[in-house]
Amino acid sequence: MYDHSDLILNAIIILLPLIFYRTRKKNENPLYLFVLFLIPLIITMTFPVKMFNTTLDLRSIPLVLGSLYGGLYTFLLLFGSLLAYRQILGGIDMLHYAIAFLPSIALILCFIRPFRKADSKKRMLIVFGLCFFVRSTVINLYFLLEGNRSYFGANYLPSLPVVCVQCLLAVMLAIMIDTVRNQIRMQEEIVKAEKMKVVSEIAASVAHEVRNPLTSVRGFIQLLADPALSDLKRQQYSSITLEELDRAEAIISDYLSLAKPQNENLECIPLEEALAKAARILSSYANLQNVEIETEFHSNATIYGNKAKFRQAIINIGKNAIEAMPDGGKLVLKSTGDERTRKVTVAISDTGVGMSPEQVNRLGSPYYSTKDKGTGLGTMVIYSIIRGMNGQIEVQSKEGEGTTYILTLPIDSCTPSK
């Protein structure tokens, strides 16, 4: 007969290191591991389980596992605590008890470093072997030193199945600890990978977005070098160049403020004015690519949103359209309003190379681009801006015939549409 409550208590206590190990981010501190394995060590010594004419001595499990996972300092602290608490419990010759532990001490110290470098199977064999050795040698050497030479045959051999069960319990706990350790490492690696992904996306997006106004600036500077350019044109081009440089600065400021988002500057946007300005900005780049820009504005409706971001979305679409016409072509910006649905539609069409249905479906995904050196983030920003204005984007394209972006936006009531 034996007390079931003590057995259940010992089994639960043995699992304590696993429970608390999982809640720690840094689990390699020797002092922390010492405390973690000291608790089950003390409790198992306090409430030993008597069964099958032997003692289910689980103290070897926290001693061995704590030493293997914590290292030399954890082992010394655990062993010192074991001797001190055994002295408090009394009832044995402490000198003989300490001498009986010497072979186990030597073997555990020999396996601490190989255990950390071993693969999973070897680690489990080391745990099983050390627990079996500690359980077998300590008790038999102690009774041998006490002069009881018959203990091995009379008491120990019949209890071998119980000893093997203890060792298997240690192996199971080691497997669970290794699983937790691997999960913690994987979580840390995933967090690091996500952080690097976010950083790389932001960096690529900043580079992509700043490149657009700089391209326009470069085109207008080339136009300004024309000696035949009139003073009026020169003044207009200079003004647009400065505006584009300001836009580049604003884009950088927006990305720098991602860590601390601020309220956007929302305002009424006259649609025709915004589209006309975007067309003027795109004109220099279009001229360099032998692309004609045509505008058809049939609605002077007003929409609501961030004016700079809306213009940025239109310019991004226009720039992509121009780059899709390497041999020249026509870019058409068209707007129509519907008073009944209170919606305005902006269509941006090109006569470029077009896209397949699969390419159209993947538009707006990070890092997907139809251009060899594209990042895909420019299109993603377009989708984000338009959706942020409660709008929708539809893309119609056919390979070899061109692409049309259709933006549908709500008309704002601050200025009635005509």
Coordinates of C-alpha atoms in Angstrom, one line a residue:
M1 CA 0.0 0.0 0.0
Y2 CA 1.1 3.5 -0.6
D3 CA -0.3 7.0 -0.4
H4 CA -1.8 8.2 -3.7
S5 CA -1.7 11.8 -2.6
D6 CA 2.1 11.9 -2.2
L7 CA 2.5 10.3 -5.6
I8 CA 0.3 12.8 -7.3
L9 CA 2.0 15.7 -5.4
N10 CA 5.4 14.5 -6.5
A11 CA 4.3 14.1 -10.1
I12 CA 2.9 17.7 -10.2
I13 CA 5.9 19.2 -8.4
I14 CA 8.3 17.5 -10.9
L15 CA 6.5 19.5 -13.7
L16 CA 6.9 22.9 -12.0
P17 CA 10.1 23.7 -13.8
L18 CA 8.4 23.1 -17.1
I19 CA 5.4 25.4 -16.2
F20 CA 7.6 28.3 -15.1
Y21 CA 10.2 27.7 -17.7
R22 CA 7.7 28.5 -20.4
T23 CA 6.8 31.9 -18.9
R24 CA 10.4 33.1 -19.0
K25 CA 12.0 34.8 -21.9
K26 CA 15.5 34.3 -20.7
N27 CA 15.9 30.9 -19.3
E28 CA 19.7 30.4 -19.2
N29 CA 20.5 32.2 -15.9
P30 CA 22.1 29.7 -13.6
L31 CA 20.6 31.3 -10.5
Y32 CA 17.1 31.3 -11.9
L33 CA 17.5 27.6 -13.0
F34 CA 18.8 26.8 -9.5
V35 CA 15.6 28.2 -7.9
L36 CA 13.4 26.6 -10.5
F37 CA 14.8 23.1 -9.8
L38 CA 15.4 23.6 -6.1
I39 CA 11.7 23.8 -5.3
P40 CA 10.9 20.2 -6.7
L41 CA 14.1 18.9 -5.1
I42 CA 13.1 20.1 -1.6
I43 CA 9.5 18.9 -2.0
T44 CA 10.3 15.5 -3.3
M45 CA 12.7 15.0 -0.4
T46 CA 10.1 16.2 2.0
F47 CA 7.3 13.9 0.7
P48 CA 8.9 10.6 -0.5
V49 CA 6.6 8.0 -1.9
K50 CA 6.7 4.4 -0.5
M51 CA 5.6 1.8 -3.0
F52 CA 6.5 -1.8 -3.8
N53 CA 8.7 -2.1 -0.8
T54 CA 10.9 0.7 -2.0
T55 CA 11.0 4.5 -2.1
L56 CA 10.1 6.4 -5.3
D57 CA 13.0 8.8 -4.9
L58 CA 12.4 11.6 -7.4
R59 CA 15.1 14.0 -6.1
S60 CA 17.5 12.7 -8.7
I61 CA 15.3 14.2 -11.5
P62 CA 15.6 17.9 -10.6
L63 CA 19.2 17.4 -9.5
V64 CA 20.2 15.9 -12.9
L65 CA 18.1 18.1 -15.1
G66 CA 18.9 21.3 -13.3
S67 CA 22.6 20.5 -13.5
L68 CA 22.5 19.6 -17.3
Y69 CA 20.5 22.7 -18.3
G70 CA 21.9 25.1 -15.8
G71 CA 25.6 24.2 -15.9
L72 CA 28.3 23.9 -13.3
Y73 CA 27.1 26.7 -11.0
T74 CA 23.6 25.5 -10.9
F75 CA 24.8 21.9 -10.1
L76 CA 27.0 23.1 -7.2
L77 CA 24.1 25.1 -5.7
L78 CA 21.7 22.2 -6.1
F79 CA 24.1 19.7 -4.7
G80 CA 24.9 22.0 -1.7
S81 CA 21.2 22.5 -1.1
L82 CA 20.5 18.8 -1.2
L83 CA 23.2 18.0 1.4
A84 CA 22.1 20.9 3.6
Y85 CA 18.4 19.9 3.5
R86 CA 19.3 16.2 4.0
Q87 CA 21.2 17.3 7.1
I88 CA 18.1 19.1 8.4
L89 CA 15.9 16.0 7.8
G90 CA 18.4 13.9 9.7
G91 CA 18.4 10.2 10.3
I92 CA 21.5 9.3 8.2
D93 CA 25.2 9.5 8.4
M94 CA 26.0 12.6 6.3
L95 CA 29.7 11.7 5.8
H96 CA 28.7 8.4 4.2
Y97 CA 25.9 10.1 2.3
A98 CA 28.3 12.7 0.8
I99 CA 30.9 10.0 -0.1
A100 CA 28.1 7.9 -1.8
F101 CA 27.4 10.9 -4.1
L102 CA 31.0 11.3 -5.3
P103 CA 30.8 9.0 -8.3
S104 CA 27.5 10.7 -9.4
I105 CA 29.1 14.2 -9.0
A106 CA 32.0 13.2 -11.2
L107 CA 29.8 11.7 -13.9
I108 CA 27.4 14.7 -14.0
L109 CA 30.3 17.1 -14.3
C110 CA 31.6 15.1 -17.2
F111 CA 28.3 15.2 -19.1
I112 CA 27.3 18.9 -18.6
R113 CA 29.2 20.1 -21.7
P114 CA 28.5 17.1 -24.0
F115 CA 24.8 17.4 -23.1
R116 CA 24.6 20.9 -24.5
K117 CA 26.3 19.9 -27.8
A118 CA 24.4 16.6 -28.3
D119 CA 21.4 16.0 -30.5
S120 CA 18.0 15.2 -29.1
K121 CA 18.4 11.4 -29.0
K122 CA 21.8 11.6 -27.2
R123 CA 20.4 14.1 -24.7
M124 CA 17.6 11.8 -23.8
L125 CA 20.1 8.9 -23.4
I126 CA 22.3 11.1 -21.2
V127 CA 19.3 12.0 -19.0
F128 CA 18.2 8.4 -18.6
G129 CA 21.7 7.1 -17.9
L130 CA 22.6 9.8 -15.3
C131 CA 19.3 9.4 -13.4
F132 CA 19.7 5.6 -13.4
F133 CA 23.3 6.0 -12.2
V134 CA 22.5 8.5 -9.5
R135 CA 19.6 6.4 -8.2
S136 CA 21.5 3.2 -8.3
T137 CA 25.0 4.2 -7.0
V138 CA 24.0 6.6 -4.2
I139 CA 21.7 4.3 -2.3
N140 CA 23.8 1.1 -2.8
L141 CA 27.1 2.8 -1.9
Y142 CA 25.5 4.4 1.2
F143 CA 24.2 1.0 2.5
L144 CA 27.6 -0.6 1.6
L145 CA 29.4 2.1 3.7
E146 CA 26.8 1.5 6.5
G147 CA 27.8 -2.3 6.4
N148 CA 24.6 -3.5 4.9
R149 CA 25.9 -5.7 2.1
S150 CA 22.7 -7.5 1.5
Y151 CA 20.7 -4.4 0.4
F152 CA 21.6 -4.7 -3.3
G153 CA 20.1 -8.1 -3.7
A154 CA 17.3 -7.9 -1.1
N155 CA 15.9 -4.4 -1.8
Y156 CA 17.4 -2.8 -4.9
L157 CA 17.0 -5.5 -7.6
P158 CA 13.3 -5.9 -6.9
S159 CA 12.8 -2.1 -7.2
L160 CA 14.5 -1.9 -10.7
P161 CA 11.2 -1.4 -12.5
V162 CA 10.4 1.5 -10.3
V163 CA 13.9 3.0 -10.9
C164 CA 13.3 2.7 -14.7
V165 CA 10.0 4.5 -14.3
Q166 CA 11.7 7.4 -12.5
C167 CA 14.3 7.6 -15.3
L168 CA 11.6 7.6 -18.0
L169 CA 9.8 10.4 -16.1
A170 CA 13.1 12.4 -16.2
V171 CA 13.4 11.8 -20.0
M172 CA 9.8 12.9 -20.6
L173 CA 10.4 16.1 -18.6
A174 CA 13.6 16.7 -20.6
I175 CA 11.7 16.3 -23.9
M176 CA 9.1 18.8 -22.8
I177 CA 11.8 21.3 -21.7
D178 CA 13.6 20.9 -25.0
T179 CA 10.3 21.5 -26.8
V180 CA 9.7 24.7 -24.8
R181 CA 13.2 25.9 -25.5
N182 CA 12.8 25.3 -29.2
Q183 CA 9.5 27.1 -29.2
I184 CA 11.0 30.1 -27.4
R185 CA 13.9 30.3 -29.9
M186 CA 11.5 30.0 -32.8
Q187 CA 9.3 32.8 -31.4
E188 CA 12.3 35.0 -30.9
E189 CA 13.5 34.3 -34.5
I190 CA 10.0 35.0 -35.9
V191 CA 9.9 38.4 -34.0
K192 CA 13.4 39.3 -35.3
A193 CA 12.4 38.3 -38.8
E194 CA 9.2 40.3 -38.6
K195 CA 11.1 43.4 -37.4
M196 CA 13.6 43.0 -40.2
K197 CA 10.8 42.6 -42.7
V198 CA 9.1 45.8 -41.5
V199 CA 12.4 47.7 -41.6
S200 CA 13.1 46.5 -45.1
E201 CA 9.6 47.3 -46.3
I202 CA 9.8 50.8 -44.9
A203 CA 13.2 51.4 -46.4
A204 CA 12.2 50.1 -49.8
S205 CA 8.9 52.0 -49.7
V206 CA 10.7 55.3 -48.8
A207 CA 13.1 54.8 -51.6
H208 CA 10.3 54.1 -54.0
E209 CA 8.1 57.0 -53.0
V210 CA 10.9 59.6 -52.9
R211 CA 12.2 58.5 -56.3
N212 CA 8.9 59.7 -57.9
P213 CA 9.2 63.4 -57.1
L214 CA 13.0 63.3 -57.7
T215 CA 12.3 61.9 -61.2
S216 CA 10.0 64.8 -61.8
V217 CA 12.6 67.3 -60.5
R218 CA 15.2 65.8 -62.8
G219 CA 12.9 66.2 -65.8
F220 CA 12.1 69.8 -65.1
I221 CA 15.7 70.7 -64.5
Q222 CA 16.5 69.3 -67.9
L223 CA 13.8 71.4 -69.4
L224 CA 15.1 74.5 -67.5
A225 CA 18.4 74.0 -69.3
D226 CA 16.7 74.9 -72.6
P227 CA 17.9 78.4 -73.5
A228 CA 14.8 79.0 -75.7
L229 CA 12.5 78.5 -72.7
S230 CA 10.3 81.5 -72.0
D231 CA 10.5 83.3 -68.6
L232 CA 6.9 82.3 -67.8
K233 CA 7.6 78.6 -68.5
R234 CA 10.8 78.8 -66.6
Q235 CA 9.0 80.3 -63.6
Q236 CA 6.3 77.6 -63.8
Y237 CA 8.8 74.8 -64.0
S238 CA 10.8 76.2 -61.1
S239 CA 7.7 76.4 -59.0
I240 CA 6.7 72.8 -59.8
T241 CA 10.3 71.7 -59.0
L242 CA 10.2 73.3 -55.6
E243 CA 6.8 71.7 -54.9
E244 CA 8.1 68.3 -55.8
L245 CA 11.1 68.7 -53.5
D246 CA 8.7 69.7 -50.8
R247 CA 6.6 66.6 -51.5
A248 CA 9.8 64.4 -51.2
E249 CA 10.5 66.0 -47.8
A250 CA 6.9 65.4 -46.8
I251 CA 7.0 61.7 -47.8
I252 CA 10.2 61.3 -45.7
S253 CA 8.5 63.0 -42.7
D254 CA 5.5 60.7 -43.1
Y255 CA 7.6 57.6 -42.9
L256 CA 9.5 59.0 -40.0
S257 CA 6.3 59.5 -38.1
L258 CA 5.2 55.9 -38.5
A259 CA 6.6 55.1 -35.1
K260 CA 4.3 57.8 -33.7
P261 CA 1.3 58.2 -35.9
Q262 CA -0.3 61.7 -36.0
N263 CA -3.6 62.9 -37.2
E264 CA -3.8 63.4 -40.9
N265 CA -4.5 66.8 -42.4
L266 CA -7.9 66.1 -44.1
E267 CA -9.5 68.7 -46.3
C268 CA -11.8 69.2 -49.2
I269 CA -10.0 68.4 -52.5
P270 CA -11.3 70.0 -55.8
L271 CA -10.9 66.9 -58.0
E272 CA -10.3 68.7 -61.3
E273 CA -7.6 70.9 -59.8
A274 CA -5.9 67.9 -58.1
L275 CA -5.9 65.9 -61.3
A276 CA -4.7 68.8 -63.5
K277 CA -1.8 69.4 -61.1
A278 CA -0.8 65.7 -61.1
A279 CA -0.9 65.8 -64.9
R280 CA 1.5 68.8 -65.0
I281 CA 3.9 67.1 -62.6
L282 CA 3.9 63.9 -64.8
S283 CA 4.4 65.9 -68.0
S284 CA 8.1 66.2 -67.8
Y285 CA 8.6 62.5 -67.2
A286 CA 6.1 61.8 -70.0
N287 CA 8.0 64.0 -72.4
L288 CA 11.2 62.1 -71.8
Q289 CA 9.4 58.8 -72.5
N290 CA 7.6 60.1 -75.6
V291 CA 4.2 59.7 -73.9
E292 CA 1.3 62.1 -74.6
I293 CA -0.9 63.1 -71.7
E294 CA -4.5 63.7 -72.4
T295 CA -7.0 65.0 -69.8
E296 CA -10.8 64.7 -69.9
F297 CA -12.4 66.3 -66.8
H298 CA -16.3 66.0 -66.8
S299 CA -16.7 66.6 -63.1
N300 CA -15.6 69.4 -60.8
A301 CA -16.7 67.5 -57.8
T302 CA -15.0 67.8 -54.4
I303 CA -13.7 64.8 -52.5
Y304 CA -12.5 64.6 -48.9
G305 CA -9.1 63.4 -47.8
N306 CA -5.4 64.2 -47.6
K307 CA -4.6 66.3 -50.7
A308 CA -0.9 65.4 -50.8
K309 CA -1.5 61.7 -50.4
F310 CA -4.3 61.7 -53.1
R311 CA -1.9 63.5 -55.5
Q312 CA 0.8 61.0 -54.6
A313 CA -1.6 58.1 -55.5
I314 CA -2.5 59.7 -58.9
I315 CA 1.2 60.4 -59.7
N316 CA 2.2 56.8 -58.7
I317 CA -0.4 55.4 -61.1
G318 CA 0.6 57.8 -63.8
K319 CA 4.3 57.0 -63.4
N320 CA 3.6 53.3 -63.6
A321 CA 1.5 53.8 -66.7
I322 CA 4.3 55.9 -68.4
E323 CA 6.8 53.2 -67.6
A324 CA 4.5 50.6 -69.1
M325 CA 4.9 52.4 -72.5
P326 CA 8.6 52.1 -73.3
D327 CA 8.0 52.9 -77.0
G328 CA 5.7 55.8 -76.3
G329 CA 2.0 56.0 -76.2
K330 CA -0.9 57.9 -74.6
L331 CA -1.9 58.5 -71.0
V332 CA -5.5 59.6 -70.4
L333 CA -6.8 61.1 -67.1
K334 CA -10.6 61.1 -67.1
S335 CA -13.1 62.0 -64.4
T336 CA -16.9 61.6 -64.3
G337 CA -19.4 62.3 -61.6
D338 CA -22.7 60.7 -60.7
E339 CA -25.0 63.0 -58.6
R340 CA -27.4 60.1 -58.1
T341 CA -24.9 57.8 -56.4
R342 CA -22.8 60.7 -55.0
K343 CA -19.8 59.0 -56.5
V344 CA -17.0 60.3 -58.7
T345 CA -14.9 58.1 -61.0
V346 CA -11.3 58.7 -62.0
A347 CA -10.0 56.6 -64.9
I348 CA -6.3 56.5 -65.7
S349 CA -5.6 54.7 -68.9
D350 CA -2.5 53.8 -70.9
T351 CA -1.7 52.1 -74.2
G352 CA 1.2 50.1 -72.7
V353 CA 2.1 46.4 -72.5
G354 CA -0.8 45.5 -70.2
M355 CA -1.1 42.7 -67.7
S356 CA -2.4 39.2 -67.4
P357 CA -5.4 38.4 -65.1
E358 CA -3.0 36.8 -62.6
Q359 CA -0.8 39.9 -62.5
V360 CA -3.9 42.1 -62.0
N361 CA -5.1 39.9 -59.1
R362 CA -1.7 40.3 -57.3
L363 CA -1.5 44.0 -57.6
G364 CA -1.2 45.7 -54.2
S365 CA 0.7 42.9 -52.6
P366 CA 4.0 43.8 -50.9
Y367 CA 7.0 43.0 -53.0
Y368 CA 5.0 42.1 -56.1
S369 CA 5.8 44.2 -59.1
T370 CA 5.5 43.8 -62.9
K371 CA 8.7 45.8 -63.2
D372 CA 12.1 44.1 -63.0
K373 CA 13.4 46.5 -60.4
G374 CA 10.1 47.3 -58.8
T375 CA 9.3 46.7 -55.1
G376 CA 5.5 46.6 -55.4
L377 CA 5.2 49.0 -52.5
G378 CA 4.2 51.9 -54.7
T379 CA 1.0 50.1 -55.8
M380 CA 0.4 49.0 -52.2
V381 CA 0.6 52.7 -51.1
I382 CA -1.9 53.6 -53.8
Y383 CA -4.4 51.0 -52.6
S384 CA -3.9 52.2 -49.0
I385 CA -4.5 55.8 -49.8
I386 CA -7.6 55.3 -51.9
R387 CA -9.2 52.9 -49.3
G388 CA -8.3 55.4 -46.6
M389 CA -10.6 57.9 -48.5
N390 CA -13.4 55.3 -48.5
G391 CA -12.8 54.7 -52.2
Q392 CA -12.4 51.6 -54.3
I393 CA -9.9 50.6 -57.0
E394 CA -10.6 48.4 -60.1
V395 CA -8.0 47.5 -62.6
Q396 CA -8.8 46.5 -66.1
S397 CA -6.0 45.3 -68.3
K398 CA -5.3 43.2 -71.4
E399 CA -1.8 42.2 -72.5
G400 CA -0.6 44.2 -75.4
E401 CA -3.5 46.7 -75.2
G402 CA -2.9 48.7 -72.0
T403 CA -4.3 49.1 -68.5
T404 CA -7.0 51.3 -66.9
Y405 CA -7.1 52.1 -63.2
I406 CA -10.7 53.1 -62.2
L407 CA -10.9 54.9 -58.8
T408 CA -14.3 55.4 -57.3
L409 CA -14.6 58.0 -54.6
P410 CA -17.5 59.5 -52.6
I411 CA -18.3 63.1 -53.4
D412 CA -18.0 65.4 -50.4
S413 CA -20.9 67.7 -49.6
C414 CA -18.7 70.7 -48.8
T415 CA -18.9 71.8 -52.5
P416 CA -21.8 70.5 -54.6
S417 CA -21.0 68.8 -57.8
K418 CA -22.2 70.1 -61.1

